[in-house]
Amino acid sequence: MSYTEVPGIRVPIRMWTDPATVEGQAMQQLRNISSLPWLHGLAVMPDVHLGKGATVGSVIAMDGAVCPAAVGVDIGCGMTAVKTSLTAKDLPDDLSRLRSKIEQAIPVGRGLHTDPVDPRKLHGFAATGWSDFWDRFDGIASEVKWKRERAAQQMGSLGSGNHFIEVCVDSSGVVWLMLHSGSRNIGKELAEHHMGVARSLPHNQGLVDRDLAVFIADTPQMAAYRQDLFWAQEYAKNNRAIMMMLLQDVVRREFAKAKVVFDEMISCHHNYVAEETYDGVELLVTRKGAIRAGSGDYGIIPGSMGTGSYIVRGLGNEAAFNSASHGAGRKMSRTAAKKRFTTRDLVEQTAGVECRKDAGVVDEIPGAYKSIEKVIEQQKDLVEVVAHLKQVVCVKG
């Protein structure tokens, strides 16, 4: 579908979904965003749903300003996927051992590495600039009481919530590795610190929603935020890359006879800020629950833990600021999902997937998410499908 344009306060709201299907609170958030004085344009993806301050599934293009809440608290959260030389025939009938080995290699939930991972010892990891990256740690927000040692120990760990590691099989029988994670607790700490700073600034006092507080170009606060933001985005990308290397090492060991070969990684943020130019204007484009889908850009759009995911290629639709959805998107809150579904429902909806099937992940049940097939159908003018993946192993935090 092409987009539907809904009247906004200062700019129209371009929506790649039926506005009538969007929850009322989310629509109000979008109207609030459209009232910001610095806004150049607003695009809404088909996986849109209520978020804190800014709506998940929104692409917010601003001239000389950026809103920390429009990035979210998991700065740089995103996806990484790799195609392997394995096929479904290479996989054992019982995948519980493979899942266990993955969970042993990569800390999940609040777990971290006892000793920081040295990427120079990982097969295939490009460690160029690693020392410089950590040298810049001392320059990030001094108000954040965060130890470098713990940030280093969390590098290469999954986290919790909707973060996951999967072994998938595509429609032609080829095995893929895929994972979803971000900047861990250091990203959260930095985000919350800067959101607090932004809310205190005089130019934000009259906003309809204080969570939409912004930093303005050429100010010390903006400079500080950009420094920390871009560092956290780099942390997130490195975190996923290290996990993928650890995951590949597990697969090499478990399938040693197959001499597994891995393709080049596909990686994309879906909570981040980028400097981009549209209509000759240099803008700060914030994607909160959206990926970049410029012409030829590869991206990853996951569904839920039982429905599969898509590898896509961007079509470069500038009406959407070269963006696409970041996933299926929730259709109910975690609290609502826990009230509605049981562990029996979870077992039924994740049949055929080696994964946790306990009360701790009921809020991630496929029934709590929108249809990934419909979400893909609604953005045919934004991306084209390269591969459809179905998970056979899913590790949750």
mmCIF file of C-alpha atoms in Angstrom:
data_model
loop_
_atom_site.group_PDB
_atom_site.id
_atom_site.type_symbol
_atom_site.label_atom_id
_atom_site.label_comp_id
_atom_site.label_asym_id
_atom_site.label_seq_id
_atom_site.Cartn_x
_atom_site.Cartn_y
_atom_site.Cartn_z
ATOM 1 C CA MET A 1 0.000 0.000 0.000
ATOM 2 C CA SER A 2 1.038 3.608 -0.384
ATOM 3 C CA TYR A 3 0.641 5.865 2.593
ATOM 4 C CA THR A 4 -2.445 7.560 3.962
ATOM 5 C CA GLU A 5 -1.992 11.189 4.930
ATOM 6 C CA VAL A 6 -3.636 12.268 8.173
ATOM 7 C CA PRO A 7 -3.789 15.956 9.199
ATOM 8 C CA GLY A 8 -1.267 16.875 11.887
ATOM 9 C CA ILE A 9 -0.717 20.065 13.882
ATOM 10 C CA ARG A 10 2.264 21.490 11.954
ATOM 11 C CA VAL A 11 2.917 18.808 9.331
ATOM 12 C CA PRO A 12 0.772 16.007 7.905
ATOM 13 C CA ILE A 13 1.246 12.488 9.286
ATOM 14 C CA ARG A 14 2.106 9.932 6.591
ATOM 15 C CA MET A 15 0.888 6.497 7.654
ATOM 16 C CA TRP A 16 1.741 3.131 6.098
ATOM 17 C CA THR A 17 -1.188 1.528 7.888
ATOM 18 C CA ASP A 18 -4.903 2.106 8.257
ATOM 19 C CA PRO A 19 -5.252 4.977 10.776
ATOM 20 C CA ALA A 20 -8.491 3.432 12.028
ATOM 21 C CA THR A 21 -6.588 0.394 13.305
ATOM 22 C CA VAL A 22 -4.135 2.419 15.409
ATOM 23 C CA GLU A 23 -4.907 2.624 19.136
ATOM 24 C CA GLY A 24 -6.206 5.994 20.322
ATOM 25 C CA GLN A 25 -3.288 6.722 22.653
ATOM 26 C CA ALA A 26 -0.781 6.069 19.876
ATOM 27 C CA MET A 27 -2.661 8.406 17.503
ATOM 28 C CA GLN A 28 -2.601 11.111 20.176
ATOM 29 C CA GLN A 29 1.149 10.621 20.543
ATOM 30 C CA LEU A 30 1.553 11.085 16.803
ATOM 31 C CA ARG A 31 -0.508 14.275 16.886
ATOM 32 C CA ASN A 32 1.653 15.508 19.773
ATOM 33 C CA ILE A 33 4.810 14.813 17.759
ATOM 34 C CA SER A 34 3.333 16.656 14.771
ATOM 35 C CA SER A 35 3.055 19.791 16.908
ATOM 36 C CA LEU A 36 6.808 20.152 17.512
ATOM 37 C CA PRO A 37 8.127 23.447 16.067
ATOM 38 C CA TRP A 38 11.303 21.846 14.706
ATOM 39 C CA LEU A 39 9.536 19.041 12.830
ATOM 40 C CA HIS A 40 10.176 18.707 9.088
ATOM 41 C CA GLY A 41 8.205 15.503 8.528
ATOM 42 C CA LEU A 42 6.660 12.470 10.221
ATOM 43 C CA ALA A 43 6.270 8.966 8.768
ATOM 44 C CA VAL A 44 4.493 6.091 10.525
ATOM 45 C CA MET A 45 5.294 2.445 9.876
ATOM 46 C CA PRO A 46 2.737 -0.425 9.813
ATOM 47 C CA ASP A 47 4.028 -1.841 13.132
ATOM 48 C CA VAL A 48 3.117 1.375 14.980
ATOM 49 C CA HIS A 49 2.082 1.180 18.629
ATOM 50 C CA LEU A 50 2.168 3.190 21.850
ATOM 51 C CA GLY A 51 5.593 4.125 23.223
ATOM 52 C CA LYS A 52 7.038 6.406 25.884
ATOM 53 C CA GLY A 53 6.815 9.980 24.607
ATOM 54 C CA ALA A 54 7.301 9.056 20.970
ATOM 55 C CA THR A 55 5.370 6.304 19.225
ATOM 56 C CA VAL A 56 7.123 3.039 18.342
ATOM 57 C CA GLY A 57 7.170 2.720 14.556
ATOM 58 C CA SER A 58 7.685 6.437 13.940
ATOM 59 C CA VAL A 59 10.240 8.214 11.764
ATOM 60 C CA ILE A 60 10.736 11.790 12.941
ATOM 61 C CA ALA A 61 12.735 14.182 10.760
ATOM 62 C CA MET A 62 13.750 17.428 12.461
ATOM 63 C CA ASP A 63 15.619 20.514 11.364
ATOM 64 C CA GLY A 64 18.223 21.455 13.965
ATOM 65 C CA ALA A 65 16.745 19.453 16.833
ATOM 66 C CA VAL A 66 16.529 15.919 18.197
ATOM 67 C CA CYS A 67 14.207 14.360 20.776
ATOM 68 C CA PRO A 68 15.839 11.755 23.082
ATOM 69 C CA ALA A 69 12.476 10.042 23.724
ATOM 70 C CA ALA A 70 12.119 9.586 19.958
ATOM 71 C CA VAL A 71 15.195 7.356 20.095
ATOM 72 C CA GLY A 72 14.048 5.395 23.123
ATOM 73 C CA VAL A 73 15.916 4.033 26.105
ATOM 74 C CA ASP A 74 17.633 1.200 24.216
ATOM 75 C CA ILE A 75 19.838 3.375 22.036
ATOM 76 C CA GLY A 76 20.999 1.546 18.914
ATOM 77 C CA CYS A 77 18.780 -1.487 19.432
ATOM 78 C CA GLY A 78 18.634 -3.488 16.238
ATOM 79 C CA MET A 79 19.104 -6.720 14.339
ATOM 80 C CA THR A 80 21.953 -8.777 12.902
ATOM 81 C CA ALA A 81 21.631 -11.815 10.628
ATOM 82 C CA VAL A 82 24.007 -14.137 8.785
ATOM 83 C CA LYS A 83 23.308 -16.746 6.125
ATOM 84 C CA THR A 84 25.217 -20.018 6.584
ATOM 85 C CA SER A 85 26.236 -22.919 4.343
ATOM 86 C CA LEU A 86 24.142 -25.302 6.468
ATOM 87 C CA THR A 87 20.778 -26.594 5.325
ATOM 88 C CA ALA A 88 17.813 -27.927 7.266
ATOM 89 C CA LYS A 89 19.037 -31.462 6.549
ATOM 90 C CA ASP A 90 22.174 -30.748 8.606
ATOM 91 C CA LEU A 91 20.155 -29.984 11.741
ATOM 92 C CA PRO A 92 19.433 -32.725 14.304
ATOM 93 C CA ASP A 93 15.851 -33.634 15.181
ATOM 94 C CA ASP A 94 16.496 -32.605 18.804
ATOM 95 C CA LEU A 95 17.730 -29.012 18.925
ATOM 96 C CA SER A 96 17.829 -28.711 22.727
ATOM 97 C CA ARG A 97 21.603 -29.264 22.865
ATOM 98 C CA LEU A 98 22.209 -26.461 20.342
ATOM 99 C CA ARG A 99 19.998 -24.090 22.313
ATOM 100 C CA SER A 100 21.828 -25.010 25.533
ATOM 101 C CA LYS A 101 25.240 -24.388 23.960
ATOM 102 C CA ILE A 102 24.101 -20.956 22.733
ATOM 103 C CA GLU A 103 22.838 -20.044 26.214
ATOM 104 C CA GLN A 104 26.166 -21.132 27.698
ATOM 105 C CA ALA A 105 28.170 -19.004 25.257
ATOM 106 C CA ILE A 106 26.079 -15.814 25.385
ATOM 107 C CA PRO A 107 24.768 -14.354 28.676
ATOM 108 C CA VAL A 108 21.026 -13.644 28.627
ATOM 109 C CA GLY A 109 18.712 -11.593 30.827
ATOM 110 C CA ARG A 110 20.759 -9.621 33.333
ATOM 111 C CA GLY A 111 23.742 -11.886 32.745
ATOM 112 C CA LEU A 112 27.172 -10.627 31.737
ATOM 113 C CA HIS A 113 30.575 -12.076 30.936
ATOM 114 C CA THR A 114 32.790 -12.750 33.956
ATOM 115 C CA ASP A 115 35.697 -11.466 31.913
ATOM 116 C CA PRO A 116 35.145 -8.993 29.037
ATOM 117 C CA VAL A 117 35.229 -10.601 25.602
ATOM 118 C CA ASP A 118 38.426 -9.823 23.697
ATOM 119 C CA PRO A 119 37.192 -9.401 20.105
ATOM 120 C CA ARG A 120 40.715 -9.860 18.775
ATOM 121 C CA LYS A 121 40.380 -13.530 19.757
ATOM 122 C CA LEU A 122 37.102 -13.986 17.894
ATOM 123 C CA HIS A 123 37.164 -15.574 14.459
ATOM 124 C CA GLY A 124 36.260 -12.969 11.844
ATOM 125 C CA PHE A 125 35.669 -9.958 14.107
ATOM 126 C CA ALA A 126 37.136 -6.696 12.771
ATOM 127 C CA ALA A 127 38.692 -5.219 15.933
ATOM 128 C CA THR A 128 40.021 -2.104 14.197
ATOM 129 C CA GLY A 129 39.340 0.934 16.372
ATOM 130 C CA TRP A 130 38.468 -1.152 19.438
ATOM 131 C CA SER A 131 40.897 0.667 21.752
ATOM 132 C CA ASP A 132 39.721 4.048 20.461
ATOM 133 C CA PHE A 133 36.109 3.070 21.107
ATOM 134 C CA TRP A 134 36.805 2.337 24.773
ATOM 135 C CA ASP A 135 39.075 5.381 25.138
ATOM 136 C CA ARG A 136 35.999 7.475 24.304
ATOM 137 C CA PHE A 137 34.122 5.936 27.237
ATOM 138 C CA ASP A 138 35.712 8.452 29.599
ATOM 139 C CA GLY A 139 34.139 11.271 27.576
ATOM 140 C CA ILE A 140 30.520 10.138 27.961
ATOM 141 C CA ALA A 141 28.151 11.726 30.486
ATOM 142 C CA SER A 142 29.999 12.058 33.771
ATOM 143 C CA GLU A 143 26.661 12.239 35.617
ATOM 144 C CA VAL A 144 25.962 8.612 34.729
ATOM 145 C CA LYS A 145 27.382 6.530 37.542
ATOM 146 C CA TRP A 146 28.455 3.650 35.386
ATOM 147 C CA LYS A 147 31.614 1.591 35.561
ATOM 148 C CA ARG A 148 33.553 0.882 32.419
ATOM 149 C CA GLU A 149 34.249 -2.625 33.697
ATOM 150 C CA ARG A 150 30.554 -3.542 33.798
ATOM 151 C CA ALA A 151 29.898 -1.988 30.403
ATOM 152 C CA ALA A 152 32.742 -4.126 29.047
ATOM 153 C CA GLN A 153 31.353 -7.257 30.738
ATOM 154 C CA GLN A 154 27.919 -6.656 29.187
ATOM 155 C CA MET A 155 29.417 -6.297 25.718
ATOM 156 C CA GLY A 156 28.393 -9.471 23.898
ATOM 157 C CA SER A 157 25.308 -10.194 26.034
ATOM 158 C CA LEU A 158 21.663 -10.406 25.024
ATOM 159 C CA GLY A 159 19.536 -8.691 27.655
ATOM 160 C CA SER A 160 15.858 -9.449 28.190
ATOM 161 C CA GLY A 161 12.398 -8.393 27.023
ATOM 162 C CA ASN A 162 11.940 -8.915 23.300
ATOM 163 C CA HIS A 163 15.631 -9.520 22.642
ATOM 164 C CA PHE A 164 16.423 -12.919 21.147
ATOM 165 C CA ILE A 165 18.894 -15.191 19.385
ATOM 166 C CA GLU A 166 17.560 -17.512 16.706
ATOM 167 C CA VAL A 167 18.573 -20.275 14.362
ATOM 168 C CA CYS A 168 16.276 -20.056 11.347
ATOM 169 C CA VAL A 169 15.607 -21.874 8.100
ATOM 170 C CA ASP A 170 14.579 -19.946 4.998
ATOM 171 C CA SER A 171 12.028 -21.055 2.412
ATOM 172 C CA SER A 172 14.737 -22.760 0.349
ATOM 173 C CA GLY A 173 16.024 -24.756 3.327
ATOM 174 C CA VAL A 174 19.130 -22.669 4.100
ATOM 175 C CA VAL A 175 20.041 -22.061 7.755
ATOM 176 C CA TRP A 176 20.449 -18.493 9.048
ATOM 177 C CA LEU A 177 21.600 -17.086 12.378
ATOM 178 C CA MET A 178 19.820 -14.008 13.695
ATOM 179 C CA LEU A 179 19.760 -11.890 16.850
ATOM 180 C CA HIS A 180 18.120 -8.812 18.321
ATOM 181 C CA SER A 181 19.723 -6.612 20.978
ATOM 182 C CA GLY A 182 20.978 -3.102 21.731
ATOM 183 C CA SER A 183 23.223 -1.046 23.982
ATOM 184 C CA ARG A 184 22.376 -2.882 27.208
ATOM 185 C CA ASN A 185 22.210 -0.921 30.450
ATOM 186 C CA ILE A 186 24.765 1.724 29.519
ATOM 187 C CA GLY A 187 22.492 2.850 26.670
ATOM 188 C CA LYS A 188 19.507 2.986 29.024
ATOM 189 C CA GLU A 189 21.424 5.022 31.608
ATOM 190 C CA LEU A 190 22.615 7.518 29.003
ATOM 191 C CA ALA A 191 19.147 7.837 27.451
ATOM 192 C CA GLU A 192 17.405 8.463 30.763
ATOM 193 C CA HIS A 193 20.049 10.991 31.821
ATOM 194 C CA HIS A 194 19.661 13.037 28.647
ATOM 195 C CA MET A 195 15.851 12.819 28.700
ATOM 196 C CA GLY A 196 15.999 14.400 32.151
ATOM 197 C CA VAL A 197 18.324 17.154 30.963
ATOM 198 C CA ALA A 198 16.082 17.903 27.965
ATOM 199 C CA ARG A 199 12.939 18.166 30.108
ATOM 200 C CA SER A 200 14.614 20.838 32.251
ATOM 201 C CA LEU A 201 15.486 23.186 29.365
ATOM 202 C CA PRO A 202 13.447 26.434 29.074
ATOM 203 C CA HIS A 203 12.461 25.963 25.414
ATOM 204 C CA ASN A 204 10.691 22.694 26.314
ATOM 205 C CA GLN A 205 8.473 24.019 29.083
ATOM 206 C CA GLY A 206 5.458 24.740 26.881
ATOM 207 C CA LEU A 207 5.348 21.416 25.041
ATOM 208 C CA VAL A 208 2.144 19.388 25.049
ATOM 209 C CA ASP A 209 4.144 16.395 26.312
ATOM 210 C CA ARG A 210 7.316 16.924 28.348
ATOM 211 C CA ASP A 211 8.615 13.549 27.148
ATOM 212 C CA LEU A 212 8.951 15.155 23.698
ATOM 213 C CA ALA A 213 11.591 17.553 25.004
ATOM 214 C CA VAL A 214 14.329 18.246 22.454
ATOM 215 C CA PHE A 215 17.911 19.414 22.225
ATOM 216 C CA ILE A 216 18.597 22.315 19.882
ATOM 217 C CA ALA A 217 21.511 22.533 17.445
ATOM 218 C CA ASP A 218 24.629 24.495 18.467
ATOM 219 C CA THR A 219 24.037 24.157 22.196
ATOM 220 C CA PRO A 220 26.260 22.399 24.789
ATOM 221 C CA GLN A 221 23.400 20.052 25.667
ATOM 222 C CA MET A 222 22.996 18.948 22.046
ATOM 223 C CA ALA A 223 26.744 18.430 21.690
ATOM 224 C CA ALA A 224 26.826 16.292 24.837
ATOM 225 C CA TYR A 225 23.850 14.231 23.737
ATOM 226 C CA ARG A 226 25.193 13.606 20.239
ATOM 227 C CA GLN A 227 28.514 12.453 21.657
ATOM 228 C CA ASP A 228 26.875 9.972 24.017
ATOM 229 C CA LEU A 229 24.220 8.932 21.490
ATOM 230 C CA PHE A 230 26.669 8.023 18.737
ATOM 231 C CA TRP A 231 28.918 6.200 21.210
ATOM 232 C CA ALA A 232 25.956 4.146 22.470
ATOM 233 C CA GLN A 233 24.879 3.359 18.905
ATOM 234 C CA GLU A 234 28.388 2.075 18.236
ATOM 235 C CA TYR A 235 28.262 0.045 21.465
ATOM 236 C CA ALA A 236 25.028 -1.577 20.293
ATOM 237 C CA LYS A 237 26.458 -2.480 16.894
ATOM 238 C CA ASN A 238 29.589 -3.951 18.513
ATOM 239 C CA ASN A 239 27.474 -5.838 21.034
ATOM 240 C CA ARG A 240 25.528 -7.560 18.271
ATOM 241 C CA ALA A 241 28.665 -8.259 16.241
ATOM 242 C CA ILE A 242 30.397 -9.925 19.185
ATOM 243 C CA MET A 243 27.325 -12.025 19.978
ATOM 244 C CA MET A 244 27.151 -13.100 16.343
ATOM 245 C CA MET A 245 30.806 -14.162 16.447
ATOM 246 C CA LEU A 246 30.165 -16.139 19.646
ATOM 247 C CA LEU A 247 27.109 -17.709 18.020
ATOM 248 C CA GLN A 248 29.110 -18.645 14.941
ATOM 249 C CA ASP A 249 31.745 -20.260 17.151
ATOM 250 C CA VAL A 250 29.035 -22.433 18.731
ATOM 251 C CA VAL A 251 27.766 -23.461 15.295
ATOM 252 C CA ARG A 252 31.309 -24.243 14.083
ATOM 253 C CA ARG A 253 31.864 -26.560 17.047
ATOM 254 C CA GLU A 254 28.464 -28.245 16.899
ATOM 255 C CA PHE A 255 28.667 -28.813 13.132
ATOM 256 C CA ALA A 256 32.423 -29.300 12.806
ATOM 257 C CA LYS A 257 32.137 -31.956 10.109
ATOM 258 C CA ALA A 258 30.144 -29.606 7.894
ATOM 259 C CA LYS A 259 32.926 -26.979 7.858
ATOM 260 C CA VAL A 260 30.346 -24.197 8.048
ATOM 261 C CA VAL A 261 30.856 -21.053 5.983
ATOM 262 C CA PHE A 262 29.157 -17.778 6.912
ATOM 263 C CA ASP A 263 28.097 -14.981 4.569
ATOM 264 C CA GLU A 264 28.682 -11.325 5.338
ATOM 265 C CA MET A 265 26.635 -9.956 8.225
ATOM 266 C CA ILE A 266 23.475 -7.937 7.666
ATOM 267 C CA SER A 267 23.065 -5.446 10.508
ATOM 268 C CA CYS A 268 20.634 -2.596 11.123
ATOM 269 C CA HIS A 269 19.690 -0.318 13.992
ATOM 270 C CA HIS A 270 16.021 0.399 14.604
ATOM 271 C CA ASN A 271 16.263 2.878 17.521
ATOM 272 C CA TYR A 272 18.692 5.562 16.417
ATOM 273 C CA VAL A 273 19.475 8.953 14.904
ATOM 274 C CA ALA A 274 21.098 9.601 11.522
ATOM 275 C CA GLU A 275 22.085 12.769 9.664
ATOM 276 C CA GLU A 276 20.340 12.677 6.279
ATOM 277 C CA THR A 277 19.375 15.151 3.566
ATOM 278 C CA TYR A 278 15.884 15.460 2.041
ATOM 279 C CA ASP A 279 14.688 18.165 -0.340
ATOM 280 C CA GLY A 280 18.086 19.804 0.018
ATOM 281 C CA VAL A 281 17.674 20.174 3.801
ATOM 282 C CA GLU A 282 20.072 18.524 6.252
ATOM 283 C CA LEU A 283 17.930 16.799 8.870
ATOM 284 C CA LEU A 284 18.321 14.730 12.003
ATOM 285 C CA VAL A 285 16.199 11.650 11.298
ATOM 286 C CA THR A 286 15.148 9.626 14.322
ATOM 287 C CA ARG A 287 13.874 6.098 13.783
ATOM 288 C CA LYS A 288 12.128 4.648 16.832
ATOM 289 C CA GLY A 289 11.116 1.148 15.860
ATOM 290 C CA ALA A 290 12.028 1.641 12.188
ATOM 291 C CA ILE A 291 14.953 0.679 9.962
ATOM 292 C CA ARG A 292 16.686 2.552 7.177
ATOM 293 C CA ALA A 293 15.440 1.296 3.797
ATOM 294 C CA GLY A 294 17.360 3.367 1.282
ATOM 295 C CA SER A 295 17.637 1.986 -2.230
ATOM 296 C CA GLY A 296 19.560 -1.302 -1.979
ATOM 297 C CA ASP A 297 19.908 -1.229 1.819
ATOM 298 C CA TYR A 298 19.501 -4.649 3.399
ATOM 299 C CA GLY A 299 17.341 -4.857 6.500
ATOM 300 C CA ILE A 300 15.783 -7.337 8.897
ATOM 301 C CA ILE A 301 12.114 -7.282 9.936
ATOM 302 C CA PRO A 302 11.402 -9.914 12.597
ATOM 303 C CA GLY A 303 8.055 -11.289 13.632
ATOM 304 C CA SER A 304 7.415 -12.963 16.993
ATOM 305 C CA MET A 305 9.098 -15.994 18.544
ATOM 306 C CA GLY A 306 6.883 -18.379 16.592
ATOM 307 C CA THR A 307 6.057 -16.715 13.282
ATOM 308 C CA GLY A 308 9.322 -16.058 11.456
ATOM 309 C CA SER A 309 11.078 -13.015 10.004
ATOM 310 C CA TYR A 310 12.011 -11.335 6.733
ATOM 311 C CA ILE A 311 15.267 -10.218 5.158
ATOM 312 C CA VAL A 312 14.416 -7.206 2.995
ATOM 313 C CA ARG A 313 16.016 -4.757 0.583
ATOM 314 C CA GLY A 314 15.078 -1.087 0.678
ATOM 315 C CA LEU A 315 13.392 0.664 -2.249
ATOM 316 C CA GLY A 316 14.437 4.176 -1.248
ATOM 317 C CA ASN A 317 11.026 5.775 -0.688
ATOM 318 C CA GLU A 318 11.778 9.337 0.386
ATOM 319 C CA ALA A 319 8.156 9.950 1.411
ATOM 320 C CA ALA A 320 8.973 7.588 4.304
ATOM 321 C CA PHE A 321 12.440 9.131 4.745
ATOM 322 C CA ASN A 322 13.889 5.901 3.321
ATOM 323 C CA SER A 323 12.478 3.822 6.177
ATOM 324 C CA ALA A 324 10.537 0.633 6.901
ATOM 325 C CA SER A 325 9.104 -1.140 9.924
ATOM 326 C CA HIS A 326 11.339 -2.784 12.516
ATOM 327 C CA GLY A 327 9.135 -5.793 13.175
ATOM 328 C CA ALA A 328 5.585 -6.998 13.548
ATOM 329 C CA GLY A 329 4.834 -4.588 16.389
ATOM 330 C CA ARG A 330 2.857 -5.358 19.515
ATOM 331 C CA LYS A 331 -0.935 -5.374 19.393
ATOM 332 C CA MET A 332 -1.254 -5.511 23.175
ATOM 333 C CA SER A 333 0.869 -4.592 26.178
ATOM 334 C CA ARG A 334 2.960 -7.091 28.107
ATOM 335 C CA THR A 335 0.554 -6.839 31.029
ATOM 336 C CA ALA A 336 -2.427 -7.539 28.772
ATOM 337 C CA ALA A 337 -0.648 -10.499 27.195
ATOM 338 C CA LYS A 338 0.049 -12.053 30.598
ATOM 339 C CA LYS A 339 -3.613 -11.691 31.542
ATOM 340 C CA ARG A 340 -4.923 -13.117 28.284
ATOM 341 C CA PHE A 341 -2.546 -15.995 27.535
ATOM 342 C CA THR A 342 -1.313 -19.044 29.441
ATOM 343 C CA THR A 343 1.749 -21.247 29.177
ATOM 344 C CA ARG A 344 -0.450 -23.760 27.352
ATOM 345 C CA ASP A 345 -1.153 -21.083 24.726
ATOM 346 C CA LEU A 346 2.579 -20.426 24.485
ATOM 347 C CA VAL A 347 3.328 -24.102 23.907
ATOM 348 C CA GLU A 348 0.718 -24.248 21.138
ATOM 349 C CA GLN A 349 1.846 -21.045 19.423
ATOM 350 C CA THR A 350 5.552 -21.994 19.472
ATOM 351 C CA ALA A 351 5.085 -25.572 18.297
ATOM 352 C CA GLY A 352 8.126 -26.757 16.360
ATOM 353 C CA VAL A 353 10.435 -24.172 17.934
ATOM 354 C CA GLU A 354 13.066 -25.135 20.504
ATOM 355 C CA CYS A 355 12.599 -22.346 23.054
ATOM 356 C CA ARG A 356 11.494 -21.438 26.557
ATOM 357 C CA LYS A 357 7.819 -22.219 27.083
ATOM 358 C CA ASP A 358 7.397 -20.987 30.658
ATOM 359 C CA ALA A 359 5.463 -18.175 32.366
ATOM 360 C CA GLY A 360 8.513 -15.888 32.186
ATOM 361 C CA VAL A 361 8.095 -15.367 28.438
ATOM 362 C CA VAL A 362 4.298 -15.483 28.044
ATOM 363 C CA ASP A 363 4.356 -11.729 27.358
ATOM 364 C CA GLU A 364 6.380 -12.533 24.207
ATOM 365 C CA ILE A 365 3.802 -15.006 22.875
ATOM 366 C CA PRO A 366 3.109 -14.683 19.119
ATOM 367 C CA GLY A 367 -0.522 -13.767 19.834
ATOM 368 C CA ALA A 368 0.626 -10.511 21.457
ATOM 369 C CA TYR A 369 2.031 -9.300 18.126
ATOM 370 C CA LYS A 370 0.535 -8.116 14.861
ATOM 371 C CA SER A 371 0.654 -10.339 11.784
ATOM 372 C CA ILE A 372 4.149 -10.039 10.301
ATOM 373 C CA GLU A 373 2.763 -11.034 6.877
ATOM 374 C CA LYS A 374 0.302 -8.134 6.934
ATOM 375 C CA VAL A 375 3.004 -5.722 8.096
ATOM 376 C CA ILE A 376 5.185 -6.737 5.145
ATOM 377 C CA GLU A 377 2.232 -6.451 2.757
ATOM 378 C CA GLN A 378 1.554 -2.871 3.917
ATOM 379 C CA GLN A 379 5.035 -1.666 2.980
ATOM 380 C CA LYS A 380 5.545 -3.058 -0.506
ATOM 381 C CA ASP A 381 6.526 0.426 -1.651
ATOM 382 C CA LEU A 382 9.217 0.615 1.041
ATOM 383 C CA VAL A 383 10.988 -2.759 0.790
ATOM 384 C CA GLU A 384 11.166 -5.918 -1.265
ATOM 385 C CA VAL A 385 11.479 -9.353 0.353
ATOM 386 C CA VAL A 386 14.803 -11.140 -0.110
ATOM 387 C CA ALA A 387 14.181 -14.119 2.161
ATOM 388 C CA HIS A 388 11.516 -15.440 4.535
ATOM 389 C CA LEU A 389 12.960 -17.113 7.628
ATOM 390 C CA LYS A 390 11.284 -19.431 10.138
ATOM 391 C CA GLN A 391 12.959 -20.007 13.485
ATOM 392 C CA VAL A 392 13.698 -23.514 14.750
ATOM 393 C CA VAL A 393 15.627 -22.354 17.843
ATOM 394 C CA CYS A 394 14.779 -19.208 19.823
ATOM 395 C CA VAL A 395 16.772 -18.063 22.863
ATOM 396 C CA LYS A 396 15.091 -15.436 25.057
ATOM 397 C CA GLY A 397 16.573 -13.411 27.881
#
